[in-house]
């Protein structure tokens, strides 16, 4: 199989990793304490761990009813360390985190509800926060305020305000995080509220209402990333979506499937004229010579029921599909920067009714892209148009895989130039 045939397979797969725009936010709920750690014990004998779990389970159902995806740290009377709770939350790739607690005070007069969050304006030297949480302060604070407002309105508790805090679960994660103190077990009237199942239900509903009023930042893993502006612009144009809801994974290698999806959105493959299939010559078959019908689409790893079959069909009509000798198309293989440049330039010129760049460039600006390199014409054409950049003024890294951030920036330059 020649190299050009190998790179053409990069045009043949769609992936769920660029889903359609609608998605449900995912929240991790954390019932504080548990197991041998009972938490506070109320003046009426209530154990905080039991109150926390009951409200959390009610809150889970309230959020499910509102269309959220919900994961829980503990679902029964078991002990979880603070680190385990944060680690679990990170593994779920959720959009935000809410920990449920009941409060206590040495005195019996304190009563009411408060919400804790990490605030980078009040750092504590002995309890440093994760780098992500420092950046997330405004989002955590916004979530905290909305939850507190709705909680006190629903439960009728006293509003004790927001509390900047270095509590572990609010400062060590990677997503907006809060800790809700529903009421005081050490206060007789508050403890009575927490003992009432109907009040606990109202608390859960109030917290759920606050969560519903909150929208987390778009793509929580892009808050301080160099590609954020480009990604958000392309998301606004309907070209790019996230992964698993509200994440983008900017530094992960772009798959061939993802690339084809984006090219279909940018160039609308089914609007381009059908191509010919001639003697294995890509240029000749697409831009001249006697036409042969494009071969029927058939790869053993792409059954007719595959979710990407529609886009495969579009690409097949353009004669862009050539697989491996074993009859596969290898959908999730990463695509290189050279491949992206070659195929992007092909579609760019085809959409304009022109021929692709095939002549050797007059000069080789990148030391790793000599004029004789198969992808050099496309790379230098796109560079001249301001669509693609090197890693430096002298290096392009054509064999390095392209990241999801890089393709967003590249498309942004093309669509906004």
mmCIF file of C-alpha atoms in Angstrom:
data_model
loop_
_atom_site.group_PDB
_atom_site.id
_atom_site.type_symbol
_atom_site.label_atom_id
_atom_site.label_comp_id
_atom_site.label_asym_id
_atom_site.label_seq_id
_atom_site.Cartn_x
_atom_site.Cartn_y
_atom_site.Cartn_z
ATOM 1 C CA UNK A 1 0.000 0.000 0.000
ATOM 2 C CA UNK A 2 1.544 3.320 -1.056
ATOM 3 C CA UNK A 3 1.820 6.201 1.343
ATOM 4 C CA UNK A 4 -0.743 8.341 -0.429
ATOM 5 C CA UNK A 5 -3.266 5.523 -0.218
ATOM 6 C CA UNK A 6 -2.481 5.226 3.474
ATOM 7 C CA UNK A 7 -3.190 8.857 4.219
ATOM 8 C CA UNK A 8 -6.463 8.835 2.327
ATOM 9 C CA UNK A 9 -8.053 6.636 4.934
ATOM 10 C CA UNK A 10 -7.942 9.619 7.247
ATOM 11 C CA UNK A 11 -11.021 10.954 5.491
ATOM 12 C CA UNK A 12 -13.278 8.080 6.294
ATOM 13 C CA UNK A 13 -14.698 8.094 9.771
ATOM 14 C CA UNK A 14 -17.155 9.966 11.915
ATOM 15 C CA UNK A 15 -17.029 9.717 15.674
ATOM 16 C CA UNK A 16 -19.202 10.283 18.671
ATOM 17 C CA UNK A 17 -16.332 12.208 20.172
ATOM 18 C CA UNK A 18 -17.692 15.223 18.321
ATOM 19 C CA UNK A 19 -21.353 14.707 19.297
ATOM 20 C CA UNK A 20 -24.247 16.905 18.416
ATOM 21 C CA UNK A 21 -24.558 19.974 20.600
ATOM 22 C CA UNK A 22 -27.208 18.841 23.093
ATOM 23 C CA UNK A 23 -26.039 17.204 26.275
ATOM 24 C CA UNK A 24 -26.983 16.872 29.915
ATOM 25 C CA UNK A 25 -24.688 18.261 32.570
ATOM 26 C CA UNK A 26 -23.116 15.680 34.832
ATOM 27 C CA UNK A 27 -22.860 16.260 38.579
ATOM 28 C CA UNK A 28 -21.171 14.248 41.305
ATOM 29 C CA UNK A 29 -23.049 14.311 44.618
ATOM 30 C CA UNK A 30 -21.142 13.560 47.789
ATOM 31 C CA UNK A 31 -22.876 12.568 51.012
ATOM 32 C CA UNK A 32 -20.494 13.731 53.722
ATOM 33 C CA UNK A 33 -19.012 11.345 56.312
ATOM 34 C CA UNK A 34 -20.165 7.694 56.442
ATOM 35 C CA UNK A 35 -19.140 4.384 57.971
ATOM 36 C CA UNK A 36 -17.259 4.772 61.217
ATOM 37 C CA UNK A 37 -17.230 8.540 60.678
ATOM 38 C CA UNK A 38 -20.693 9.598 61.833
ATOM 39 C CA UNK A 39 -20.021 13.310 61.578
ATOM 40 C CA UNK A 40 -21.919 15.506 63.984
ATOM 41 C CA UNK A 41 -24.522 14.004 66.313
ATOM 42 C CA UNK A 42 -27.603 16.139 66.788
ATOM 43 C CA UNK A 43 -29.274 17.261 69.990
ATOM 44 C CA UNK A 44 -32.046 14.874 68.989
ATOM 45 C CA UNK A 45 -29.657 11.972 68.351
ATOM 46 C CA UNK A 46 -29.561 12.269 64.569
ATOM 47 C CA UNK A 47 -26.270 11.279 62.993
ATOM 48 C CA UNK A 48 -25.008 13.616 60.332
ATOM 49 C CA UNK A 49 -23.906 10.774 58.030
ATOM 50 C CA UNK A 50 -27.510 9.522 57.855
ATOM 51 C CA UNK A 51 -28.994 12.948 57.223
ATOM 52 C CA UNK A 52 -26.423 13.654 54.535
ATOM 53 C CA UNK A 53 -27.081 10.414 52.688
ATOM 54 C CA UNK A 54 -30.840 10.800 52.790
ATOM 55 C CA UNK A 55 -30.760 14.349 51.389
ATOM 56 C CA UNK A 56 -28.208 13.290 48.781
ATOM 57 C CA UNK A 57 -30.378 10.423 47.553
ATOM 58 C CA UNK A 58 -33.373 12.733 47.362
ATOM 59 C CA UNK A 59 -31.255 15.299 45.520
ATOM 60 C CA UNK A 60 -30.104 12.657 43.059
ATOM 61 C CA UNK A 61 -33.665 11.836 42.110
ATOM 62 C CA UNK A 62 -34.580 15.519 41.837
ATOM 63 C CA UNK A 63 -31.700 16.073 39.437
ATOM 64 C CA UNK A 64 -32.487 12.965 37.412
ATOM 65 C CA UNK A 65 -36.011 14.281 37.034
ATOM 66 C CA UNK A 66 -34.518 17.501 35.663
ATOM 67 C CA UNK A 67 -32.435 15.648 33.077
ATOM 68 C CA UNK A 68 -29.045 15.676 34.778
ATOM 69 C CA UNK A 69 -26.590 12.820 34.752
ATOM 70 C CA UNK A 70 -25.757 12.042 38.386
ATOM 71 C CA UNK A 71 -23.007 10.036 40.082
ATOM 72 C CA UNK A 72 -22.643 9.540 43.829
ATOM 73 C CA UNK A 73 -19.543 8.962 45.874
ATOM 74 C CA UNK A 74 -21.084 6.819 48.599
ATOM 75 C CA UNK A 75 -24.514 5.279 48.174
ATOM 76 C CA UNK A 76 -24.694 3.577 51.562
ATOM 77 C CA UNK A 77 -23.193 3.756 55.035
ATOM 78 C CA UNK A 78 -19.569 3.358 53.985
ATOM 79 C CA UNK A 79 -16.482 5.404 54.694
ATOM 80 C CA UNK A 80 -14.747 7.313 51.913
ATOM 81 C CA UNK A 81 -11.610 9.344 52.511
ATOM 82 C CA UNK A 82 -11.591 12.908 51.276
ATOM 83 C CA UNK A 83 -8.950 12.045 48.683
ATOM 84 C CA UNK A 84 -11.073 9.145 47.418
ATOM 85 C CA UNK A 85 -14.036 11.441 46.953
ATOM 86 C CA UNK A 86 -12.021 13.909 44.896
ATOM 87 C CA UNK A 87 -10.326 11.172 42.884
ATOM 88 C CA UNK A 88 -13.652 9.536 42.092
ATOM 89 C CA UNK A 89 -15.090 12.864 40.986
ATOM 90 C CA UNK A 90 -12.152 13.493 38.662
ATOM 91 C CA UNK A 91 -12.529 10.048 37.125
ATOM 92 C CA UNK A 92 -16.191 10.699 36.327
ATOM 93 C CA UNK A 93 -15.321 13.728 34.195
ATOM 94 C CA UNK A 94 -18.273 15.547 35.679
ATOM 95 C CA UNK A 95 -19.176 19.194 35.223
ATOM 96 C CA UNK A 96 -19.446 20.110 38.898
ATOM 97 C CA UNK A 97 -19.397 18.668 42.408
ATOM 98 C CA UNK A 98 -21.771 19.162 45.346
ATOM 99 C CA UNK A 99 -21.062 17.805 48.830
ATOM 100 C CA UNK A 100 -23.949 17.591 51.306
ATOM 101 C CA UNK A 101 -23.383 18.105 55.046
ATOM 102 C CA UNK A 102 -25.166 19.164 58.205
ATOM 103 C CA UNK A 103 -23.521 21.667 60.509
ATOM 104 C CA UNK A 104 -22.723 21.751 64.238
ATOM 105 C CA UNK A 105 -21.453 24.301 66.707
ATOM 106 C CA UNK A 106 -20.242 24.054 70.328
ATOM 107 C CA UNK A 107 -23.037 26.415 71.246
ATOM 108 C CA UNK A 108 -26.686 25.714 70.589
ATOM 109 C CA UNK A 109 -27.754 29.094 69.209
ATOM 110 C CA UNK A 110 -26.167 28.911 65.756
ATOM 111 C CA UNK A 111 -28.723 27.991 63.105
ATOM 112 C CA UNK A 112 -29.227 28.292 59.378
ATOM 113 C CA UNK A 113 -27.712 27.277 56.050
ATOM 114 C CA UNK A 114 -24.415 28.168 54.431
ATOM 115 C CA UNK A 115 -22.414 27.034 51.424
ATOM 116 C CA UNK A 116 -18.634 26.663 51.339
ATOM 117 C CA UNK A 117 -16.481 27.102 48.244
ATOM 118 C CA UNK A 118 -12.807 27.738 47.510
ATOM 119 C CA UNK A 119 -11.939 31.370 46.828
ATOM 120 C CA UNK A 120 -8.496 32.228 45.476
ATOM 121 C CA UNK A 121 -8.816 35.677 47.054
ATOM 122 C CA UNK A 122 -8.474 33.969 50.444
ATOM 123 C CA UNK A 123 -5.671 31.410 50.044
ATOM 124 C CA UNK A 124 -4.422 29.453 53.039
ATOM 125 C CA UNK A 125 -0.725 28.689 52.958
ATOM 126 C CA UNK A 126 -1.086 25.396 54.828
ATOM 127 C CA UNK A 127 -3.963 24.234 52.622
ATOM 128 C CA UNK A 128 -3.082 25.005 49.007
ATOM 129 C CA UNK A 129 -5.695 24.432 46.332
ATOM 130 C CA UNK A 130 -5.265 22.634 43.044
ATOM 131 C CA UNK A 131 -4.318 24.842 40.116
ATOM 132 C CA UNK A 132 -7.690 24.175 38.525
ATOM 133 C CA UNK A 133 -9.644 25.248 41.588
ATOM 134 C CA UNK A 134 -7.824 28.546 41.757
ATOM 135 C CA UNK A 135 -9.075 29.358 38.256
ATOM 136 C CA UNK A 136 -12.551 28.071 39.009
ATOM 137 C CA UNK A 137 -13.274 30.440 41.892
ATOM 138 C CA UNK A 138 -15.887 32.561 40.054
ATOM 139 C CA UNK A 139 -17.722 29.475 38.831
ATOM 140 C CA UNK A 140 -17.734 27.744 42.205
ATOM 141 C CA UNK A 141 -18.895 30.956 43.852
ATOM 142 C CA UNK A 142 -21.714 31.342 41.358
ATOM 143 C CA UNK A 143 -22.841 27.753 41.951
ATOM 144 C CA UNK A 144 -22.635 28.274 45.712
ATOM 145 C CA UNK A 145 -24.771 31.409 45.616
ATOM 146 C CA UNK A 146 -27.467 29.898 43.440
ATOM 147 C CA UNK A 147 -27.691 26.788 45.598
ATOM 148 C CA UNK A 148 -27.792 28.774 48.847
ATOM 149 C CA UNK A 149 -30.510 31.104 47.596
ATOM 150 C CA UNK A 150 -32.711 28.231 46.492
ATOM 151 C CA UNK A 151 -32.036 26.133 49.586
ATOM 152 C CA UNK A 152 -33.066 28.778 52.125
ATOM 153 C CA UNK A 153 -36.081 29.711 50.016
ATOM 154 C CA UNK A 154 -37.273 26.105 49.851
ATOM 155 C CA UNK A 155 -36.450 25.023 53.412
ATOM 156 C CA UNK A 156 -37.137 28.267 55.259
ATOM 157 C CA UNK A 157 -33.747 28.205 57.002
ATOM 158 C CA UNK A 158 -31.742 31.256 57.966
ATOM 159 C CA UNK A 159 -29.357 32.493 55.260
ATOM 160 C CA UNK A 160 -25.829 32.489 56.706
ATOM 161 C CA UNK A 161 -24.209 33.360 53.402
ATOM 162 C CA UNK A 162 -21.269 32.005 51.462
ATOM 163 C CA UNK A 163 -18.076 30.934 53.195
ATOM 164 C CA UNK A 164 -14.707 30.964 51.388
ATOM 165 C CA UNK A 165 -13.104 27.770 52.642
ATOM 166 C CA UNK A 166 -10.102 25.502 52.240
ATOM 167 C CA UNK A 167 -12.132 22.393 52.974
ATOM 168 C CA UNK A 168 -10.506 19.546 51.037
ATOM 169 C CA UNK A 169 -13.303 18.582 48.661
ATOM 170 C CA UNK A 170 -13.871 22.208 47.654
ATOM 171 C CA UNK A 171 -10.219 23.058 46.960
ATOM 172 C CA UNK A 172 -8.599 19.952 45.470
ATOM 173 C CA UNK A 173 -10.751 19.053 42.470
ATOM 174 C CA UNK A 174 -10.773 20.083 38.834
ATOM 175 C CA UNK A 175 -14.357 21.296 38.422
ATOM 176 C CA UNK A 176 -16.592 23.855 40.168
ATOM 177 C CA UNK A 177 -17.152 22.475 43.668
ATOM 178 C CA UNK A 178 -19.177 23.411 46.724
ATOM 179 C CA UNK A 179 -20.015 22.038 50.162
ATOM 180 C CA UNK A 180 -23.553 22.636 51.414
ATOM 181 C CA UNK A 181 -24.203 22.937 55.151
ATOM 182 C CA UNK A 182 -27.965 22.397 55.238
ATOM 183 C CA UNK A 183 -28.673 23.250 58.890
ATOM 184 C CA UNK A 184 -27.274 22.868 62.427
ATOM 185 C CA UNK A 185 -27.729 19.573 64.246
ATOM 186 C CA UNK A 186 -26.546 21.363 67.378
ATOM 187 C CA UNK A 187 -29.565 23.686 67.306
ATOM 188 C CA UNK A 188 -32.918 22.347 68.506
ATOM 189 C CA UNK A 189 -35.090 23.930 65.825
ATOM 190 C CA UNK A 190 -32.676 23.165 62.982
ATOM 191 C CA UNK A 191 -32.255 19.583 64.213
ATOM 192 C CA UNK A 192 -36.029 19.216 64.160
ATOM 193 C CA UNK A 193 -36.075 20.361 60.564
ATOM 194 C CA UNK A 194 -33.397 17.820 59.645
ATOM 195 C CA UNK A 195 -35.407 15.092 61.352
ATOM 196 C CA UNK A 196 -38.431 15.846 59.188
ATOM 197 C CA UNK A 197 -38.514 13.840 55.963
ATOM 198 C CA UNK A 198 -40.648 16.456 54.235
ATOM 199 C CA UNK A 199 -38.147 19.189 55.080
ATOM 200 C CA UNK A 200 -35.251 17.084 53.840
ATOM 201 C CA UNK A 201 -37.164 16.657 50.588
ATOM 202 C CA UNK A 202 -37.633 20.421 50.354
ATOM 203 C CA UNK A 203 -33.923 20.903 50.992
ATOM 204 C CA UNK A 204 -33.089 18.477 48.204
ATOM 205 C CA UNK A 205 -35.511 20.185 45.842
ATOM 206 C CA UNK A 206 -34.117 23.595 46.742
ATOM 207 C CA UNK A 207 -30.550 22.504 46.095
ATOM 208 C CA UNK A 208 -31.673 20.982 42.797
ATOM 209 C CA UNK A 209 -33.349 24.262 41.829
ATOM 210 C CA UNK A 210 -30.116 26.107 42.557
ATOM 211 C CA UNK A 211 -28.141 23.669 40.456
ATOM 212 C CA UNK A 212 -30.670 24.062 37.633
ATOM 213 C CA UNK A 213 -30.128 27.822 37.679
ATOM 214 C CA UNK A 214 -26.379 27.355 37.252
ATOM 215 C CA UNK A 215 -24.459 26.867 34.013
ATOM 216 C CA UNK A 216 -20.841 25.727 34.398
ATOM 217 C CA UNK A 217 -18.122 27.214 32.203
ATOM 218 C CA UNK A 218 -18.075 25.844 28.664
ATOM 219 C CA UNK A 219 -15.409 23.150 28.533
ATOM 220 C CA UNK A 220 -14.021 23.097 32.043
ATOM 221 C CA UNK A 221 -10.686 21.719 30.777
ATOM 222 C CA UNK A 222 -10.082 24.797 28.606
ATOM 223 C CA UNK A 223 -10.173 27.551 31.205
ATOM 224 C CA UNK A 224 -6.529 28.549 30.776
ATOM 225 C CA UNK A 225 -5.713 26.794 27.514
ATOM 226 C CA UNK A 226 -4.187 28.650 24.576
ATOM 227 C CA UNK A 227 -6.876 27.338 22.198
ATOM 228 C CA UNK A 228 -9.907 28.367 24.278
ATOM 229 C CA UNK A 229 -10.965 31.373 22.175
ATOM 230 C CA UNK A 230 -10.686 29.449 18.911
ATOM 231 C CA UNK A 231 -12.557 26.454 20.287
ATOM 232 C CA UNK A 232 -15.377 28.609 21.622
ATOM 233 C CA UNK A 233 -15.678 30.519 18.351
ATOM 234 C CA UNK A 234 -15.926 27.270 16.421
ATOM 235 C CA UNK A 235 -18.397 25.886 18.925
ATOM 236 C CA UNK A 236 -20.493 28.997 18.377
ATOM 237 C CA UNK A 237 -20.458 28.316 14.646
ATOM 238 C CA UNK A 238 -21.625 24.753 15.183
ATOM 239 C CA UNK A 239 -18.378 23.191 13.981
ATOM 240 C CA UNK A 240 -16.994 21.858 17.245
ATOM 241 C CA UNK A 241 -18.570 20.193 20.252
ATOM 242 C CA UNK A 242 -17.151 18.677 23.396
ATOM 243 C CA UNK A 243 -16.635 15.189 24.711
ATOM 244 C CA UNK A 244 -18.861 13.560 27.267
ATOM 245 C CA UNK A 245 -20.776 16.759 27.743
ATOM 246 C CA UNK A 246 -18.691 19.686 28.923
ATOM 247 C CA UNK A 247 -15.091 18.732 28.233
ATOM 248 C CA UNK A 248 -12.972 19.213 25.141
ATOM 249 C CA UNK A 249 -9.700 17.332 25.802
ATOM 250 C CA UNK A 250 -7.643 19.844 23.807
ATOM 251 C CA UNK A 251 -4.308 18.067 24.041
ATOM 252 C CA UNK A 252 -5.508 14.646 22.960
ATOM 253 C CA UNK A 253 -4.549 13.480 19.471
ATOM 254 C CA UNK A 254 -7.193 14.085 16.835
ATOM 255 C CA UNK A 255 -8.543 10.873 15.318
ATOM 256 C CA UNK A 256 -9.212 10.324 11.654
ATOM 257 C CA UNK A 257 -12.869 10.002 12.560
ATOM 258 C CA UNK A 258 -12.936 13.381 14.249
ATOM 259 C CA UNK A 259 -11.117 14.983 11.358
ATOM 260 C CA UNK A 260 -13.636 13.757 8.800
ATOM 261 C CA UNK A 261 -16.494 14.963 10.976
ATOM 262 C CA UNK A 262 -15.026 18.427 11.102
ATOM 263 C CA UNK A 263 -14.295 18.498 7.380
ATOM 264 C CA UNK A 264 -17.889 17.536 6.656
ATOM 265 C CA UNK A 265 -19.084 20.407 8.846
ATOM 266 C CA UNK A 266 -16.681 22.885 7.276
ATOM 267 C CA UNK A 267 -16.852 21.864 3.600
ATOM 268 C CA UNK A 268 -20.175 19.958 3.506
ATOM 269 C CA UNK A 269 -18.863 16.930 1.677
ATOM 270 C CA UNK A 270 -22.166 16.045 0.070
ATOM 271 C CA UNK A 271 -22.226 19.447 -1.644
ATOM 272 C CA UNK A 272 -18.978 18.777 -3.497
ATOM 273 C CA UNK A 273 -19.175 17.200 -6.957
ATOM 274 C CA UNK A 274 -18.864 13.411 -7.088
ATOM 275 C CA UNK A 275 -15.440 12.258 -8.194
ATOM 276 C CA UNK A 276 -14.092 9.532 -10.372
ATOM 277 C CA UNK A 277 -12.015 6.492 -9.498
ATOM 278 C CA UNK A 278 -9.170 6.129 -11.973
ATOM 279 C CA UNK A 279 -6.114 3.928 -11.804
ATOM 280 C CA UNK A 280 -5.269 4.850 -8.238
ATOM 281 C CA UNK A 281 -4.252 8.375 -9.195
ATOM 282 C CA UNK A 282 -5.989 10.645 -6.748
ATOM 283 C CA UNK A 283 -5.315 13.800 -8.708
ATOM 284 C CA UNK A 284 -6.261 12.280 -12.035
ATOM 285 C CA UNK A 285 -9.386 10.604 -10.742
ATOM 286 C CA UNK A 286 -10.744 13.723 -9.120
ATOM 287 C CA UNK A 287 -9.707 16.427 -11.515
ATOM 288 C CA UNK A 288 -9.497 14.857 -14.945
ATOM 289 C CA UNK A 289 -9.503 11.801 -17.164
ATOM 290 C CA UNK A 290 -12.206 9.322 -18.055
ATOM 291 C CA UNK A 291 -14.408 8.626 -15.062
ATOM 292 C CA UNK A 292 -14.951 5.293 -13.403
ATOM 293 C CA UNK A 293 -17.609 5.080 -10.667
ATOM 294 C CA UNK A 294 -16.217 5.275 -7.145
ATOM 295 C CA UNK A 295 -15.895 1.764 -5.677
ATOM 296 C CA UNK A 296 -18.608 0.542 -3.344
ATOM 297 C CA UNK A 297 -17.939 1.339 0.285
ATOM 298 C CA UNK A 298 -16.874 -1.850 2.047
ATOM 299 C CA UNK A 299 -14.715 -2.158 5.142
ATOM 300 C CA UNK A 300 -15.065 -5.013 7.562
ATOM 301 C CA UNK A 301 -14.849 -2.677 10.543
ATOM 302 C CA UNK A 302 -17.636 -0.483 9.137
ATOM 303 C CA UNK A 303 -20.900 -2.442 8.941
ATOM 304 C CA UNK A 304 -23.974 -0.876 7.402
ATOM 305 C CA UNK A 305 -25.366 -0.265 10.885
ATOM 306 C CA UNK A 306 -22.335 1.766 11.979
ATOM 307 C CA UNK A 307 -23.205 5.257 13.163
ATOM 308 C CA UNK A 308 -20.651 6.714 10.721
ATOM 309 C CA UNK A 309 -22.013 5.074 7.584
ATOM 310 C CA UNK A 310 -23.651 8.271 6.297
ATOM 311 C CA UNK A 311 -20.428 10.232 6.364
ATOM 312 C CA UNK A 312 -18.534 7.305 4.866
ATOM 313 C CA UNK A 313 -20.949 7.429 1.982
ATOM 314 C CA UNK A 314 -20.301 11.126 1.450
ATOM 315 C CA UNK A 315 -16.556 10.589 1.433
ATOM 316 C CA UNK A 316 -16.896 7.566 -0.857
ATOM 317 C CA UNK A 317 -18.624 9.666 -3.497
ATOM 318 C CA UNK A 318 -15.614 11.959 -3.444
ATOM 319 C CA UNK A 319 -13.341 8.948 -3.982
ATOM 320 C CA UNK A 320 -11.513 9.661 -0.754
ATOM 321 C CA UNK A 321 -11.783 6.205 0.733
ATOM 322 C CA UNK A 322 -8.923 3.785 0.568
ATOM 323 C CA UNK A 323 -8.396 1.374 3.439
ATOM 324 C CA UNK A 324 -5.757 -1.084 4.534
ATOM 325 C CA UNK A 325 -4.931 -4.368 2.771
ATOM 326 C CA UNK A 326 -6.644 -6.308 5.567
ATOM 327 C CA UNK A 327 -9.972 -4.713 4.639
ATOM 328 C CA UNK A 328 -10.150 -2.347 7.609
ATOM 329 C CA UNK A 329 -10.301 1.412 7.811
ATOM 330 C CA UNK A 330 -9.035 1.720 11.424
ATOM 331 C CA UNK A 331 -11.376 4.463 12.531
ATOM 332 C CA UNK A 332 -9.736 5.633 15.734
ATOM 333 C CA UNK A 333 -6.189 6.012 14.509
ATOM 334 C CA UNK A 334 -4.642 9.420 15.113
ATOM 335 C CA UNK A 335 -4.020 11.684 12.152
ATOM 336 C CA UNK A 336 -0.739 13.511 11.552
ATOM 337 C CA UNK A 337 -0.194 17.169 10.869
ATOM 338 C CA UNK A 338 1.058 16.359 7.385
ATOM 339 C CA UNK A 339 -2.042 14.310 6.607
ATOM 340 C CA UNK A 340 -4.305 17.057 7.878
ATOM 341 C CA UNK A 341 -2.575 19.669 5.720
ATOM 342 C CA UNK A 342 -2.724 17.464 2.615
ATOM 343 C CA UNK A 343 -6.396 16.598 2.962
ATOM 344 C CA UNK A 344 -7.506 20.035 4.133
ATOM 345 C CA UNK A 345 -5.856 21.670 1.147
ATOM 346 C CA UNK A 346 -7.472 19.100 -1.164
ATOM 347 C CA UNK A 347 -10.930 19.899 0.115
ATOM 348 C CA UNK A 348 -10.257 23.623 0.192
ATOM 349 C CA UNK A 349 -9.323 23.730 -3.466
ATOM 350 C CA UNK A 350 -12.032 21.253 -4.498
ATOM 351 C CA UNK A 351 -14.671 23.409 -2.838
ATOM 352 C CA UNK A 352 -13.420 26.334 -4.906
ATOM 353 C CA UNK A 353 -13.453 24.273 -8.122
ATOM 354 C CA UNK A 354 -9.697 24.349 -8.438
ATOM 355 C CA UNK A 355 -6.958 21.764 -8.605
ATOM 356 C CA UNK A 356 -4.996 20.869 -5.477
ATOM 357 C CA UNK A 357 -1.416 21.938 -4.968
ATOM 358 C CA UNK A 358 0.855 19.390 -6.632
ATOM 359 C CA UNK A 359 3.880 21.430 -7.711
ATOM 360 C CA UNK A 360 6.905 21.587 -5.435
ATOM 361 C CA UNK A 361 7.077 24.818 -3.429
ATOM 362 C CA UNK A 362 9.649 27.369 -4.478
ATOM 363 C CA UNK A 363 11.235 27.384 -1.057
ATOM 364 C CA UNK A 364 11.167 25.218 2.037
ATOM 365 C CA UNK A 365 10.667 27.430 5.077
ATOM 366 C CA UNK A 366 10.466 24.497 7.500
ATOM 367 C CA UNK A 367 13.623 22.471 7.882
ATOM 368 C CA UNK A 368 11.586 19.300 8.418
ATOM 369 C CA UNK A 369 9.399 19.922 5.352
ATOM 370 C CA UNK A 370 11.725 19.751 2.318
ATOM 371 C CA UNK A 371 10.257 20.578 -1.079
ATOM 372 C CA UNK A 372 10.349 16.882 -1.966
ATOM 373 C CA UNK A 373 8.086 15.822 0.925
ATOM 374 C CA UNK A 374 4.731 14.490 -0.332
ATOM 375 C CA UNK A 375 2.786 16.903 1.875
ATOM 376 C CA UNK A 376 5.028 19.934 1.295
ATOM 377 C CA UNK A 377 2.910 21.613 -1.426
ATOM 378 C CA UNK A 378 -0.196 21.529 0.756
ATOM 379 C CA UNK A 379 1.658 22.622 3.884
ATOM 380 C CA UNK A 380 3.165 25.646 2.200
ATOM 381 C CA UNK A 381 -0.058 26.615 0.430
ATOM 382 C CA UNK A 382 -1.936 26.588 3.733
ATOM 383 C CA UNK A 383 0.913 28.435 5.431
ATOM 384 C CA UNK A 384 0.798 31.139 2.772
ATOM 385 C CA UNK A 385 -2.939 31.516 3.359
ATOM 386 C CA UNK A 386 -2.426 31.870 7.108
ATOM 387 C CA UNK A 387 -4.392 28.693 7.852
ATOM 388 C CA UNK A 388 -1.667 26.527 9.329
ATOM 389 C CA UNK A 389 1.363 27.300 11.469
ATOM 390 C CA UNK A 390 4.526 25.508 12.432
ATOM 391 C CA UNK A 391 5.677 24.698 15.927
ATOM 392 C CA UNK A 392 8.307 27.342 15.346
ATOM 393 C CA UNK A 393 9.439 29.491 12.450
ATOM 394 C CA UNK A 394 11.639 26.667 11.201
ATOM 395 C CA UNK A 395 9.865 23.421 12.216
ATOM 396 C CA UNK A 396 6.466 22.003 11.318
ATOM 397 C CA UNK A 397 6.550 18.426 12.693
ATOM 398 C CA UNK A 398 4.628 16.828 9.786
ATOM 399 C CA UNK A 399 4.717 13.328 11.296
ATOM 400 C CA UNK A 400 3.467 14.407 14.700
ATOM 401 C CA UNK A 401 -0.187 13.767 15.427
ATOM 402 C CA UNK A 402 -2.437 16.781 15.380
ATOM 403 C CA UNK A 403 -4.225 17.655 18.594
ATOM 404 C CA UNK A 404 -7.842 18.635 19.019
ATOM 405 C CA UNK A 405 -6.698 22.116 20.024
ATOM 406 C CA UNK A 406 -4.620 22.501 16.873
ATOM 407 C CA UNK A 407 -7.442 21.534 14.535
ATOM 408 C CA UNK A 408 -9.758 24.006 16.263
ATOM 409 C CA UNK A 409 -7.205 26.778 15.776
ATOM 410 C CA UNK A 410 -6.651 25.777 12.172
ATOM 411 C CA UNK A 411 -10.356 25.803 11.304
ATOM 412 C CA UNK A 412 -10.783 29.069 13.195
ATOM 413 C CA UNK A 413 -8.081 30.700 11.104
ATOM 414 C CA UNK A 414 -9.729 29.424 7.925
ATOM 415 C CA UNK A 415 -13.263 30.474 8.849
ATOM 416 C CA UNK A 416 -12.385 33.869 10.315
ATOM 417 C CA UNK A 417 -9.642 34.975 7.947
#
